[in-house]
Amino acid sequence: MPLLTIITITYNAERFLPRTLKSAEKALAKLADKTVVEYLIIDGGSKDNTLTIASEFEFISKVISEPDRGLYDAMNKGLNLATGKYLWFLNAGDEVQDENILSQLISAFESNADVYYSDALLVREDGSEVGLRSKFTPHDLPKNLTWKDFALGMKVCHQSFIAKKEIAPPYDYTNLSADIDWEISCLKNSKKTQYMDFILCRYLMGGLSIQNHRRSLLDRYNVLKKHFGLIPSLWNHGLIFWRGFWFARKNGKYW
């Protein structure tokens, strides 16, 4: 059984998939035992060259291509297919931060934590760096993370959050903020959560929740209400908007 399953979700991703796979290939090359990592591509039935590109990388363990009900439905397929002890979702356009990351991760797994997390480096489509997520957004990164830290929203970028498969619930594929719900649920199930002091990934800005911003805000409210209750969530959303307003006024738009 591999230690880690990396899952990449794609749909007509020919523009962005090469950067993801090349970054993983470089990191895998540093591993003495490459069988500790499983790599899955879950594709939604792409009509472009996505699958051709994927076929050029020999390290990919399995490619599934079929219609789905959206991003989180595809992520559920990846979760169910994964045989690794740990799960890492790295979507098309995101990158492994550098060639040493997988080696560092395998070493970190010796502590047998249920959840590992770190910061993410935000990048634009052209590859230029924006900055660390903990600095460029209002979301600071606690060194002792718990699920209660999510009262004011997404504390950890999904691509820099790794969880044991055995504690990971399925995603609610109908909710655009299912990643927040998933992380909170994982943390509730976690007996040991470990911060990693290295940057795990380069996160491509402009994901699904940004493209559907209004709906994602409502979905996020429903997630937080589910975990924190009605009145605290109403109060916290007031704080979220107030914090976001002043952060954007001082630093510029960050979404």
Short mmCIF file of C-alpha atoms in Angstrom, two decimals, residues 3 7 9 20 71 78 104 134-135 152 155 179 185 187-188 205 224 228 235 244 246-247:
data_model
loop_
_atom_site.label_atom_id
_atom_site.label_comp_id
_atom_site.label_asym_id
_atom_site.label_seq_id
_atom_site.Cartn_x
_atom_site.Cartn_y
_atom_site.Cartn_z
CA LEU A 3 1.90 6.01 1.75
CA ILE A 7 -5.32 13.08 -6.82
CA ILE A 9 -9.03 16.53 -11.03
CA THR A 20 1.18 20.13 -12.40
CA LEU A 71 -15.52 19.01 -9.05
CA GLY A 78 -10.60 9.88 -6.40
CA GLN A 104 10.03 15.89 3.11
CA SER A 134 -1.29 33.47 5.05
CA LYS A 135 0.08 36.91 4.10
CA LEU A 152 -14.22 32.72 10.11
CA LYS A 155 -7.97 28.63 7.35
CA ASP A 179 -13.67 21.79 0.73
CA SER A 185 -14.76 17.16 9.31
CA LEU A 187 -10.03 17.91 11.81
CA LYS A 188 -12.94 16.79 13.98
CA MET A 205 -5.63 31.43 -8.15
CA LEU A 224 -20.38 27.06 8.96
CA PHE A 228 -20.96 26.18 14.51
CA TRP A 235 -22.25 36.81 13.77
CA GLY A 244 -12.47 41.29 4.23
CA TRP A 246 -10.73 46.38 5.61
CA PHE A 247 -8.14 43.90 4.35
#
